[in-house]
PDB file of C-alpha atoms in Angstrom:
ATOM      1  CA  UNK A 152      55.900  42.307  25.475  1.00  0.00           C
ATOM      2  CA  UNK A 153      57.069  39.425  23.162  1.00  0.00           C
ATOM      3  CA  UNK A 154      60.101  38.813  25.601  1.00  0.00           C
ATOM      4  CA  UNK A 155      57.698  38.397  28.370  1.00  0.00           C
ATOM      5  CA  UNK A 156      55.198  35.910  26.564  1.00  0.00           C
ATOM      6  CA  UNK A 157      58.377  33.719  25.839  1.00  0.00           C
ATOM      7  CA  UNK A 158      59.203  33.469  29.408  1.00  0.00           C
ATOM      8  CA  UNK A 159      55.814  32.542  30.152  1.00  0.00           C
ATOM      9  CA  UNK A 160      56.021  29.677  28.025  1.00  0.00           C
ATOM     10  CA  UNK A 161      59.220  28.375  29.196  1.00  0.00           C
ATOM     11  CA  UNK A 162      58.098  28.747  32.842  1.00  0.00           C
ATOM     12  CA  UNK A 163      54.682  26.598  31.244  1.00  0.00           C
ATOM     13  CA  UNK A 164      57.214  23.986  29.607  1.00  0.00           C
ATOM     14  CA  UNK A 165      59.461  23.693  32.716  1.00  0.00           C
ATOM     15  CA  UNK A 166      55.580  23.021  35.104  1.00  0.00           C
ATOM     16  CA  UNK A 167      54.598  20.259  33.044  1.00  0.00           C
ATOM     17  CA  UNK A 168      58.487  18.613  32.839  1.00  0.00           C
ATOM     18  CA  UNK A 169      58.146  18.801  36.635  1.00  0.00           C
ATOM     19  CA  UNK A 170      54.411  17.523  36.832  1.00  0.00           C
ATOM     20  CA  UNK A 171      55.260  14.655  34.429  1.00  0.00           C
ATOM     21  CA  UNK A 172      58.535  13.665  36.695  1.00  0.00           C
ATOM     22  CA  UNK A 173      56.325  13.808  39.899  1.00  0.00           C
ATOM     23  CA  UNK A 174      53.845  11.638  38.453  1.00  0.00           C
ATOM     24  CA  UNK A 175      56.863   8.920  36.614  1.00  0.00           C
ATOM     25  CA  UNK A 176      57.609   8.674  40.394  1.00  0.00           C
ATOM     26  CA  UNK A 177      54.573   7.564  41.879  1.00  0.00           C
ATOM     27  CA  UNK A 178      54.153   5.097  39.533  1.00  0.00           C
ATOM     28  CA  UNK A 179      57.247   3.648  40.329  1.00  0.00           C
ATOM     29  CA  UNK A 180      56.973   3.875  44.043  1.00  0.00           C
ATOM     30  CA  UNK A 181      53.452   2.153  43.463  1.00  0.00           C
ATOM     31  CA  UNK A 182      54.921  -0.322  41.495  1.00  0.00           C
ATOM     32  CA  UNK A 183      57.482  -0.820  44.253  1.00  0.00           C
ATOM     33  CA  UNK A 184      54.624  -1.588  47.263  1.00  0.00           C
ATOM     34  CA  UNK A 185      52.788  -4.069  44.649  1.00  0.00           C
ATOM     35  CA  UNK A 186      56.075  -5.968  44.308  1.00  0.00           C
ATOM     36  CA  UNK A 187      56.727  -5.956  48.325  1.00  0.00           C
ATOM     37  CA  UNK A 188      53.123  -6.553  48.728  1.00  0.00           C
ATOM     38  CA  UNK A 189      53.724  -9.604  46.332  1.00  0.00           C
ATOM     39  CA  UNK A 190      56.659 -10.922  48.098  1.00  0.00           C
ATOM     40  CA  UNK A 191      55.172 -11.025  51.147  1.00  0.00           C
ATOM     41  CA  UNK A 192      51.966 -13.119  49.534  1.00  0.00           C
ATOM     42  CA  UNK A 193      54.351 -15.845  48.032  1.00  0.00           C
ATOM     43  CA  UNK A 194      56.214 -16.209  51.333  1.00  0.00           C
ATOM     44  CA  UNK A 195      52.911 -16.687  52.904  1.00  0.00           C
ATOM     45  CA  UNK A 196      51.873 -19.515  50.493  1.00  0.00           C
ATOM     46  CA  UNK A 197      54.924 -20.851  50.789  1.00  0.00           C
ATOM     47  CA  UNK A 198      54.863 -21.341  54.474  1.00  0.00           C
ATOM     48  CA  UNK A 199      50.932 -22.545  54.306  1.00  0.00           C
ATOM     49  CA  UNK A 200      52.380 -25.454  52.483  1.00  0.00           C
ATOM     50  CA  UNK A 201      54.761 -26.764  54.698  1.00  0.00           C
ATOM     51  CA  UNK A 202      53.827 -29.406  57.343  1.00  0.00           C
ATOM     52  CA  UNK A 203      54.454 -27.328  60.545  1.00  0.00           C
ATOM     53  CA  UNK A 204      53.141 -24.088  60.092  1.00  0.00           C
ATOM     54  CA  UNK A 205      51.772 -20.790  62.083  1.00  0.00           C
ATOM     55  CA  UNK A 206      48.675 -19.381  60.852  1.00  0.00           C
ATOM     56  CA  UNK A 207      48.801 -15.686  62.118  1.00  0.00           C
ATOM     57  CA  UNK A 208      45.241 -15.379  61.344  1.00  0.00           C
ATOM     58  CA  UNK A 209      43.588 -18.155  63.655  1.00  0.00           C
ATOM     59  CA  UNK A 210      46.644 -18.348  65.973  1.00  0.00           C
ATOM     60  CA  UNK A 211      47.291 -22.026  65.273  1.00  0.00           C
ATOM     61  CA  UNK A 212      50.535 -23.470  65.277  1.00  0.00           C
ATOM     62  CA  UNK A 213      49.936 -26.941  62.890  1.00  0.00           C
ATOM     63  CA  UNK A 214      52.672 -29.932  63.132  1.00  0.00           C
ATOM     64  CA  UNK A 215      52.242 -32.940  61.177  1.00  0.00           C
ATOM     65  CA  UNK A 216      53.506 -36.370  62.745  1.00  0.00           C
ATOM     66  CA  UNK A 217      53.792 -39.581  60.555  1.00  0.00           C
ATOM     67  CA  UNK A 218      53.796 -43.321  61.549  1.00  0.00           C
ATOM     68  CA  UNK A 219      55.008 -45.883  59.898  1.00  0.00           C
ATOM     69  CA  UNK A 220      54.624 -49.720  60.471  1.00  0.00           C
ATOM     70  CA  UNK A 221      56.279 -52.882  58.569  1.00  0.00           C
ATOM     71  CA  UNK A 222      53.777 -55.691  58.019  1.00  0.00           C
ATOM     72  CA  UNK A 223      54.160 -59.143  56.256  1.00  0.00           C
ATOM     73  CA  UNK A 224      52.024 -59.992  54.215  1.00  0.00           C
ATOM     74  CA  UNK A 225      51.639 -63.509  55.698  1.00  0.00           C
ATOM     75  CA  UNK A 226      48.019 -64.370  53.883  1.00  0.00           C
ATOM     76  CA  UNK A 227      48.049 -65.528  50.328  1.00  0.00           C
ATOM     77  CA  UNK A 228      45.089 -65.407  48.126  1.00  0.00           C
ATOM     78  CA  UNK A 229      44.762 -66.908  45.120  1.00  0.00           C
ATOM     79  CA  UNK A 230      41.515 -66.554  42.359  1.00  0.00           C
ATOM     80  CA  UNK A 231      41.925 -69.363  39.920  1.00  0.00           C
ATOM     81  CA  UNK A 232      39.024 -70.112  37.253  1.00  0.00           C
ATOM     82  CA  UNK A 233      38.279 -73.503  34.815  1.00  0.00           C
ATOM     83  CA  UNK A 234      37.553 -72.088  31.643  1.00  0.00           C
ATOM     84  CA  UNK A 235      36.138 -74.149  28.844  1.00  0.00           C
ATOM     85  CA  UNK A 236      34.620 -73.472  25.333  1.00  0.00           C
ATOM     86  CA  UNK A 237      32.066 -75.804  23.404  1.00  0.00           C
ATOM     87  CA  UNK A 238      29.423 -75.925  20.420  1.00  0.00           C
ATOM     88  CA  UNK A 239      27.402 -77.468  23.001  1.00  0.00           C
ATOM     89  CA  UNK A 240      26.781 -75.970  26.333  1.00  0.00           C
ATOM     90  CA  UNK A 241      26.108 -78.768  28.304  1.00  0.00           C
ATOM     91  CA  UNK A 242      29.502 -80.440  27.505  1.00  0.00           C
ATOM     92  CA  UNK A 243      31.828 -77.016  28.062  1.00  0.00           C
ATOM     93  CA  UNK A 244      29.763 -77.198  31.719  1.00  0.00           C
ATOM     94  CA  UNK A 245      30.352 -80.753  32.319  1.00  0.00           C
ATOM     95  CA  UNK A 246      34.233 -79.804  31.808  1.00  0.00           C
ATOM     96  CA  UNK A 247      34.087 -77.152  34.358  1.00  0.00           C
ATOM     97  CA  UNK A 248      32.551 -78.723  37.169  1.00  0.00           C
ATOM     98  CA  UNK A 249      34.696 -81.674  36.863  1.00  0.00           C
ATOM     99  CA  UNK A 250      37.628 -79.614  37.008  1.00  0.00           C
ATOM    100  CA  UNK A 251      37.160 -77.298  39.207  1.00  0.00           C
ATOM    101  CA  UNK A 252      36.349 -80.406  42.009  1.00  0.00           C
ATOM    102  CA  UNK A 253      39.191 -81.447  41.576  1.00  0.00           C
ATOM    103  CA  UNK A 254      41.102 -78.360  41.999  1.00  0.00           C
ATOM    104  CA  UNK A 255      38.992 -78.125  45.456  1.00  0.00           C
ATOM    105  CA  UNK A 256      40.272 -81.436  46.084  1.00  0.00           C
ATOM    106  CA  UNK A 257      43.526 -80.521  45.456  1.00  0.00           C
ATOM    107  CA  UNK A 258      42.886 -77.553  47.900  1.00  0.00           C
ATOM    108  CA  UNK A 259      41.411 -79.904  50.499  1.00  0.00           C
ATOM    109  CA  UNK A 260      43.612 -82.673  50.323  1.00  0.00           C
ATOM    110  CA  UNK A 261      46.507 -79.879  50.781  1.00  0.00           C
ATOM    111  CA  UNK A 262      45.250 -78.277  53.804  1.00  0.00           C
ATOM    112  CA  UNK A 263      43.060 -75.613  52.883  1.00  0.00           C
ATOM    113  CA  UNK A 264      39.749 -75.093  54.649  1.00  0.00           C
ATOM    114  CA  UNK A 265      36.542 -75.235  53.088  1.00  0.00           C
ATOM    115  CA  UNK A 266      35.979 -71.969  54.493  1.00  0.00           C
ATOM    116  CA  UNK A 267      38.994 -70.771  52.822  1.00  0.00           C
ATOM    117  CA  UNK A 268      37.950 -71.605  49.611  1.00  0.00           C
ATOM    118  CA  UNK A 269      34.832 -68.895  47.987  1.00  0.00           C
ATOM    119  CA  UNK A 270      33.535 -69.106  44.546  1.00  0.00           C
ATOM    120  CA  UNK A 271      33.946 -65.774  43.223  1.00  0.00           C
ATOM    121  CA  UNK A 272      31.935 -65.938  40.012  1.00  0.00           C
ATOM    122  CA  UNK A 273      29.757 -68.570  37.378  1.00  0.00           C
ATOM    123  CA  UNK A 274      29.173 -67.885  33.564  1.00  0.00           C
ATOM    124  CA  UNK A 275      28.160 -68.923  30.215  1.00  0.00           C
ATOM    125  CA  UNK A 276      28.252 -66.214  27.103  1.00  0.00           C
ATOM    126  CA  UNK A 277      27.982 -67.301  24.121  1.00  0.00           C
ATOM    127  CA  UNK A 278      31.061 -66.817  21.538  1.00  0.00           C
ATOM    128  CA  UNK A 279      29.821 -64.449  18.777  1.00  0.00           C
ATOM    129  CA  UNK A 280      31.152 -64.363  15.171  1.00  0.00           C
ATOM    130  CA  UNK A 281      30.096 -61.834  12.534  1.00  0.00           C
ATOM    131  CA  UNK A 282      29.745 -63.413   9.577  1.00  0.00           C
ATOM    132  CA  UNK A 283      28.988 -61.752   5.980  1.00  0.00           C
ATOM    133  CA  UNK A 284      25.795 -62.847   3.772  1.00  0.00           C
ATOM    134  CA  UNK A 285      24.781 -62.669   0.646  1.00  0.00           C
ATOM    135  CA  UNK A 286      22.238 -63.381  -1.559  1.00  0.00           C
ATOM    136  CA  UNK A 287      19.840 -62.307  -4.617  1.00  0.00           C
ATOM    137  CA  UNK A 288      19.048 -58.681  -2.586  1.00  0.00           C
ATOM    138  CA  UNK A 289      22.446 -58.166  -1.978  1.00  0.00           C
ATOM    139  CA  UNK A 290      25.043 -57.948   1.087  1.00  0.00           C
ATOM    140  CA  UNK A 291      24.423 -58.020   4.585  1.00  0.00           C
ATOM    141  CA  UNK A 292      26.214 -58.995   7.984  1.00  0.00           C
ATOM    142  CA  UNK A 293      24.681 -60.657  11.299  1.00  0.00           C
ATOM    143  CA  UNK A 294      26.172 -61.615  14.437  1.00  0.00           C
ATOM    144  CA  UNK A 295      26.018 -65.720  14.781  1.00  0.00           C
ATOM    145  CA  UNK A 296      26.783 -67.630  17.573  1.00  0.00           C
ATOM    146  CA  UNK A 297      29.689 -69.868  17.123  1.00  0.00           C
ATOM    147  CA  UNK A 298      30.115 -71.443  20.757  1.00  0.00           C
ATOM    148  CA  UNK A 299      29.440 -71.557  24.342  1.00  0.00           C
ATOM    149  CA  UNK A 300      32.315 -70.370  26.885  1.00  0.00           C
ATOM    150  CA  UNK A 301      31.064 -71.274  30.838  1.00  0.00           C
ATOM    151  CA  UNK A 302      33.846 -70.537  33.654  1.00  0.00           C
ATOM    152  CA  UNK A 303      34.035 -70.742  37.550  1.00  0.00           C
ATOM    153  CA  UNK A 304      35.890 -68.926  38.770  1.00  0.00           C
ATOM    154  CA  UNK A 305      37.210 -69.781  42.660  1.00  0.00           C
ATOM    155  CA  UNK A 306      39.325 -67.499  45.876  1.00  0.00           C
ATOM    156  CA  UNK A 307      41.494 -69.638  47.932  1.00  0.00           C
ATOM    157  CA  UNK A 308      43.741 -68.264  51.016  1.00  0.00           C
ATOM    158  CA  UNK A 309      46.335 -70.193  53.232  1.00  0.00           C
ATOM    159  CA  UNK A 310      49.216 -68.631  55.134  1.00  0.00           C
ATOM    160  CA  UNK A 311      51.700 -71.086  54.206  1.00  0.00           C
ATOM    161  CA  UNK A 312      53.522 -70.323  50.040  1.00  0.00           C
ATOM    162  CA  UNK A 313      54.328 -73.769  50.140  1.00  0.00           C
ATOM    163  CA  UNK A 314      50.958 -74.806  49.986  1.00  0.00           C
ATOM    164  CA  UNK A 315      49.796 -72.368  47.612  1.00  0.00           C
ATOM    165  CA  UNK A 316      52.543 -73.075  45.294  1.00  0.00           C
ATOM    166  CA  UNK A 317      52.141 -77.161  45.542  1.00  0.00           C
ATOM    167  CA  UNK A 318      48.378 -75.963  44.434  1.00  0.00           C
ATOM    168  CA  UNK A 319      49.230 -74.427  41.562  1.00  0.00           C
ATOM    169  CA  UNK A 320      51.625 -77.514  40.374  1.00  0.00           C
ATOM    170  CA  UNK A 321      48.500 -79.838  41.115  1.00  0.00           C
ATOM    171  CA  UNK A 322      46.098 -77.852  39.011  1.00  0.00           C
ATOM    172  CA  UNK A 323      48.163 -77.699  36.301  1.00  0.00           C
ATOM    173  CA  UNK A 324      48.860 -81.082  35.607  1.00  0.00           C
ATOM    174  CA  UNK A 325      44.790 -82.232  36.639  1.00  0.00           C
ATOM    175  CA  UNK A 326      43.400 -79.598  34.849  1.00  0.00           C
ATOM    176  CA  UNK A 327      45.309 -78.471  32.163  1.00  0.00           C
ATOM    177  CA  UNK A 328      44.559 -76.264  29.514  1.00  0.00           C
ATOM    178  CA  UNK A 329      41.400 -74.944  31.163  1.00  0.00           C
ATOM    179  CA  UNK A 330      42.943 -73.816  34.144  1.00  0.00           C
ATOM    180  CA  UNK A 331      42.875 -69.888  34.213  1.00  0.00           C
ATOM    181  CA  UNK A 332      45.249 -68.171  37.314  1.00  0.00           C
ATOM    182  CA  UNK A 333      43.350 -64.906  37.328  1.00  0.00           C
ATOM    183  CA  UNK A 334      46.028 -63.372  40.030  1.00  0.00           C
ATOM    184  CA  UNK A 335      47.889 -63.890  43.528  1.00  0.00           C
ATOM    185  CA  UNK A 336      47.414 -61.267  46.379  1.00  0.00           C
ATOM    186  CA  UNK A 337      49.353 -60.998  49.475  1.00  0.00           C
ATOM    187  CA  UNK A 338      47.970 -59.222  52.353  1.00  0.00           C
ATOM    188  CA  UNK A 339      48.852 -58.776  56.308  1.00  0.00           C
ATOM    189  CA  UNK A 340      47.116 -60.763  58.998  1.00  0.00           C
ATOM    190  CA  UNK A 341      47.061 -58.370  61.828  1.00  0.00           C
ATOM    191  CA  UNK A 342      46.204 -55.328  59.452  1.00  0.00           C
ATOM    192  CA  UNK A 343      43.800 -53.732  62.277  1.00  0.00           C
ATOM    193  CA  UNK A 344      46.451 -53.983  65.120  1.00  0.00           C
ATOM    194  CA  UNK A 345      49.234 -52.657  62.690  1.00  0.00           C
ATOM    195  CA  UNK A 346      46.537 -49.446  61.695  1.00  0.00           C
ATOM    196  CA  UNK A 347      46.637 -48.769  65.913  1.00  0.00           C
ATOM    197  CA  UNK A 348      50.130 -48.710  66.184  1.00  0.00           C
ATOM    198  CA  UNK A 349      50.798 -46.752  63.384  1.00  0.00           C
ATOM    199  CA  UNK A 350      48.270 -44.018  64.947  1.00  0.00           C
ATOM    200  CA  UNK A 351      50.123 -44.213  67.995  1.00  0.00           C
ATOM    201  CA  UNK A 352      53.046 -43.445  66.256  1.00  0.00           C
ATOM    202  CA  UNK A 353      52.228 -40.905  64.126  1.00  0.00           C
ATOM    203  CA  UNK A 354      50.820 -39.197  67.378  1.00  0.00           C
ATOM    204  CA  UNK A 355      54.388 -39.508  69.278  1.00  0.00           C
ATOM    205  CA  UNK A 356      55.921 -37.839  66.458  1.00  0.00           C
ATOM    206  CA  UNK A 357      53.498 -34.817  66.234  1.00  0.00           C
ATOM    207  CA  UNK A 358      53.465 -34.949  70.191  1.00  0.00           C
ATOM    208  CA  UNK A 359      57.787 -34.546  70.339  1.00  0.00           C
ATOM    209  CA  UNK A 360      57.593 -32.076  67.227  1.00  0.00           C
ATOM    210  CA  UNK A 361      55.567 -29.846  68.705  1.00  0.00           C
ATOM    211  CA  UNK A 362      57.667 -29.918  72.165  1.00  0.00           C
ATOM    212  CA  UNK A 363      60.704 -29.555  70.242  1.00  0.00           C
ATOM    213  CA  UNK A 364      59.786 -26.454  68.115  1.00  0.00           C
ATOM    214  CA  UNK A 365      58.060 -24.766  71.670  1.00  0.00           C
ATOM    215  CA  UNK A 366      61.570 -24.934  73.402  1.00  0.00           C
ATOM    216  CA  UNK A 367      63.671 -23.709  70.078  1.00  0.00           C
ATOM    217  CA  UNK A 368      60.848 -20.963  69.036  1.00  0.00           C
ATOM    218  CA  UNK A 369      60.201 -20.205  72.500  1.00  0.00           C
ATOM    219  CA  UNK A 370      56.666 -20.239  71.883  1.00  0.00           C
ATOM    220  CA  UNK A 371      53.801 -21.595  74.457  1.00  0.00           C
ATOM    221  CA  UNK A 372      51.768 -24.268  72.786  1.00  0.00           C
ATOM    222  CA  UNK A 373      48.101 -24.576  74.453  1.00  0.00           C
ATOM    223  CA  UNK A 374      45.272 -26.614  74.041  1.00  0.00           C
ATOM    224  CA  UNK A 375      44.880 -28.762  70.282  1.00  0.00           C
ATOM    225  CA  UNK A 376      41.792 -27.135  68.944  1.00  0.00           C
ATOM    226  CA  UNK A 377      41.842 -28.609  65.444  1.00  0.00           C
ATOM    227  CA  UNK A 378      42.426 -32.460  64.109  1.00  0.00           C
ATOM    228  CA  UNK A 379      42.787 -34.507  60.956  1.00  0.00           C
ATOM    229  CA  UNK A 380      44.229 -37.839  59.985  1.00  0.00           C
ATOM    230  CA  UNK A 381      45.349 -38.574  56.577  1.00  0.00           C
ATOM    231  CA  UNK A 382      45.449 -42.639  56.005  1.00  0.00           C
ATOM    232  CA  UNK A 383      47.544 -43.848  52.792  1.00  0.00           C
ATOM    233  CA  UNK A 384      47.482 -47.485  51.326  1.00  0.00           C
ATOM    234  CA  UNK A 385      49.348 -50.217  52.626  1.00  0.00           C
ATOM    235  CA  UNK A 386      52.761 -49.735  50.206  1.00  0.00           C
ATOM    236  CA  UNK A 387      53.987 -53.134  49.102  1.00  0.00           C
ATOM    237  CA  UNK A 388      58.113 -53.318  49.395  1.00  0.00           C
ATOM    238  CA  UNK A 389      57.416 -56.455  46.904  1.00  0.00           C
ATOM    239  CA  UNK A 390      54.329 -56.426  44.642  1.00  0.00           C
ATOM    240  CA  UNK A 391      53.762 -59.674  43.620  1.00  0.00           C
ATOM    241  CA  UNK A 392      50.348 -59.224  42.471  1.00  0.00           C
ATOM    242  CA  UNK A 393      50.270 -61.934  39.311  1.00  0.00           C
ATOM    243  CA  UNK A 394      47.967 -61.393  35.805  1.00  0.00           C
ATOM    244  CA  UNK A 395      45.936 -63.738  34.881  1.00  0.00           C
ATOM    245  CA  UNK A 396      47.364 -67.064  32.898  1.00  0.00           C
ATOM    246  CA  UNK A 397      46.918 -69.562  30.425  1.00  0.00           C
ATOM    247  CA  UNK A 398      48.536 -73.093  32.222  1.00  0.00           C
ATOM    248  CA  UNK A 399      49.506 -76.023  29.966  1.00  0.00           C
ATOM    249  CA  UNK A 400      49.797 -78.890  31.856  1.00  0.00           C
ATOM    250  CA  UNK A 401      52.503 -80.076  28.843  1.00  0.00           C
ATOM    251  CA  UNK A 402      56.113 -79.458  30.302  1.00  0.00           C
ATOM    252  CA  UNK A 403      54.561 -76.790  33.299  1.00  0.00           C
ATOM    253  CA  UNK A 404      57.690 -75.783  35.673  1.00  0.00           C
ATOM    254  CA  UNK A 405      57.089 -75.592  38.987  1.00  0.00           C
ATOM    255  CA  UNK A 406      55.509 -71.979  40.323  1.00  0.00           C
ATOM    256  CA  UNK A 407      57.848 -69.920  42.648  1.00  0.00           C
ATOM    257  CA  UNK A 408      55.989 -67.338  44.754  1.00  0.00           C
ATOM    258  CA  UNK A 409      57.399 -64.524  46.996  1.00  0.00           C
ATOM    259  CA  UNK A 410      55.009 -62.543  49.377  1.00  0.00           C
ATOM    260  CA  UNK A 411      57.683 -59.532  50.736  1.00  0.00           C
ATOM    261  CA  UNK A 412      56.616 -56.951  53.069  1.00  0.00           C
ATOM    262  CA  UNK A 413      54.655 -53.757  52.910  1.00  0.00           C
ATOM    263  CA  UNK A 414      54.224 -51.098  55.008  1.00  0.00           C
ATOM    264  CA  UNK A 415      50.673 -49.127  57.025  1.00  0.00           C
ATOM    265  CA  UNK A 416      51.373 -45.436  56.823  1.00  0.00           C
ATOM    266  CA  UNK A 417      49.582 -42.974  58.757  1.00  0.00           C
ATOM    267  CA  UNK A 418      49.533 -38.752  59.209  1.00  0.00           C
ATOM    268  CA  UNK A 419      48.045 -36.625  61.215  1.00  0.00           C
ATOM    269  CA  UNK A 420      47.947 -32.734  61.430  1.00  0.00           C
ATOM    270  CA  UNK A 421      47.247 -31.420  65.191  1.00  0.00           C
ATOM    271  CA  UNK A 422      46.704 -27.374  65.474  1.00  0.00           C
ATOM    272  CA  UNK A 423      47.961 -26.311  68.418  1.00  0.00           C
ATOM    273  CA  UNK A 424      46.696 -22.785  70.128  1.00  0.00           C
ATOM    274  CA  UNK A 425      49.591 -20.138  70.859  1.00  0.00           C
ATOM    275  CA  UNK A 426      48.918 -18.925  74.596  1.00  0.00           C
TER     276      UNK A 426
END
């Protein structure tokens, strides 16, 4: 009897080794798939993020095409300002106008069209000073007004650095201390024209993409059912954009100025249909 309880225990032990193996290797065989199943989901998002792609899903084959076009910047623009600080308002203005006529003068006399030449913007703020008090009550701080700063501030444009640089010498020296360069632009003059032709050549490349990958993936490309077009900034190959400055007419070199090319960029996605 006791010889026969024993083996029934053993034969219990030996079930639930078994049943505890069997189970270890489903788990493991689970954990397997999830990896697989993982794998595949990373190659997936992988491939969504390149620029020609197949979506199984939709049945869209996608190819990017870029254009590029080189533009100078043949259009200079130039915001200068006369700046000018007083007790009393009415002289600091008197300054300003009679400086900045002459710098359109200067602007005039130079070649510059009066429709090149914009005021941008006209001020006077007072210049504040906190000053402390005191008297028999104590301690106390208010805000006084010290001064009167008034500036006019002026955009000129001519397609010729020569011209614009001559300006800036002219300025200087008529103007002097309260002539304020707030900065120099450079920009292309056929920027519409260059935008078309980039298009066109961002289409040519998506165009011969997608013929090139339909002969090597022997794939039939149908109708394009979706669009987009991605526009980026004109890149400058030379930024010359200038900070404002302080002239002094006192020992002023000459200005040197150097406009450089920049580039239109343009992308487009096309999604092809897979007959």
């Amino acid at each position: 009897m006791m010889n026969k309880l024993k083996e029934k225990k053993i034969l219990i032990i030996i079930a639930s080794f078994l049943i505890f193996l069997s189970c270890d290797s489903n788990n493991q065989t689970l954990s397997s798939d999830n990896v697989k199943l993982l794998d595949i989901e990373s190659i997936s998002e992988t491939r969504s993020s390149l620029g020609n792609t197949y979506d199984e899903e939709s049945n869209v084959f996608w190819i990017m095409g870029k254009g590029i076009v080189e533009q100078k910047q043949e259009i200079i623009e130039i915001n200068i300002s006369i700046e000018q600080r007083d007790k009393d308002v009415i002289n600091a203005s008197k300054v300003v106008n009679e400086n900045i006529n002459k710098v359109v003068e200067i602007a005039k006399s130079l070649g510059i069209k009066e429709d090149d030449i914009v005021t941008k913007e006209f001020s006077i703020s007072p210049v504040e000073r906190w000053i402390q008090k005191k008297d028999e009550y104590g301690e106390w701080g208010e805000s006084e007004i010290i001064a009167y700063e008034v500036n006019n501030s002026i955009l000129l444009s001519s397609e010729k650095i020569d011209v614009i640089t001559e300006f800036i010498n002219q300025s200087t020296i008529q103007t002097g201390n309260t002539l304020r360069i707030n900065n120099i632009n450079f920009s292309a003059k056929d920027q519409k024209e260059n935008k078309i032709e980039s298009r066109e050549k961002a289409i040519e490349d998506a165009l011969y993409k997608a013929s090139f990958y339909e002969k090597r993936l022997e794939i039939k490309l149908g109708d394009i059912i979706h669009f987009q077009e991605l526009s980026g900034p004109s890149v400058s190959q030379n930024d010359k954009s200038m900070p404002m400055m302080r002239m002094a007419a006192e020992a002023m070199p000459s200005a040197s100025i150097y406009a450089g090319d920049s580039e239109i960029i343009t992308e487009i996605y096309l999604g092809f249909k897979i007959d």
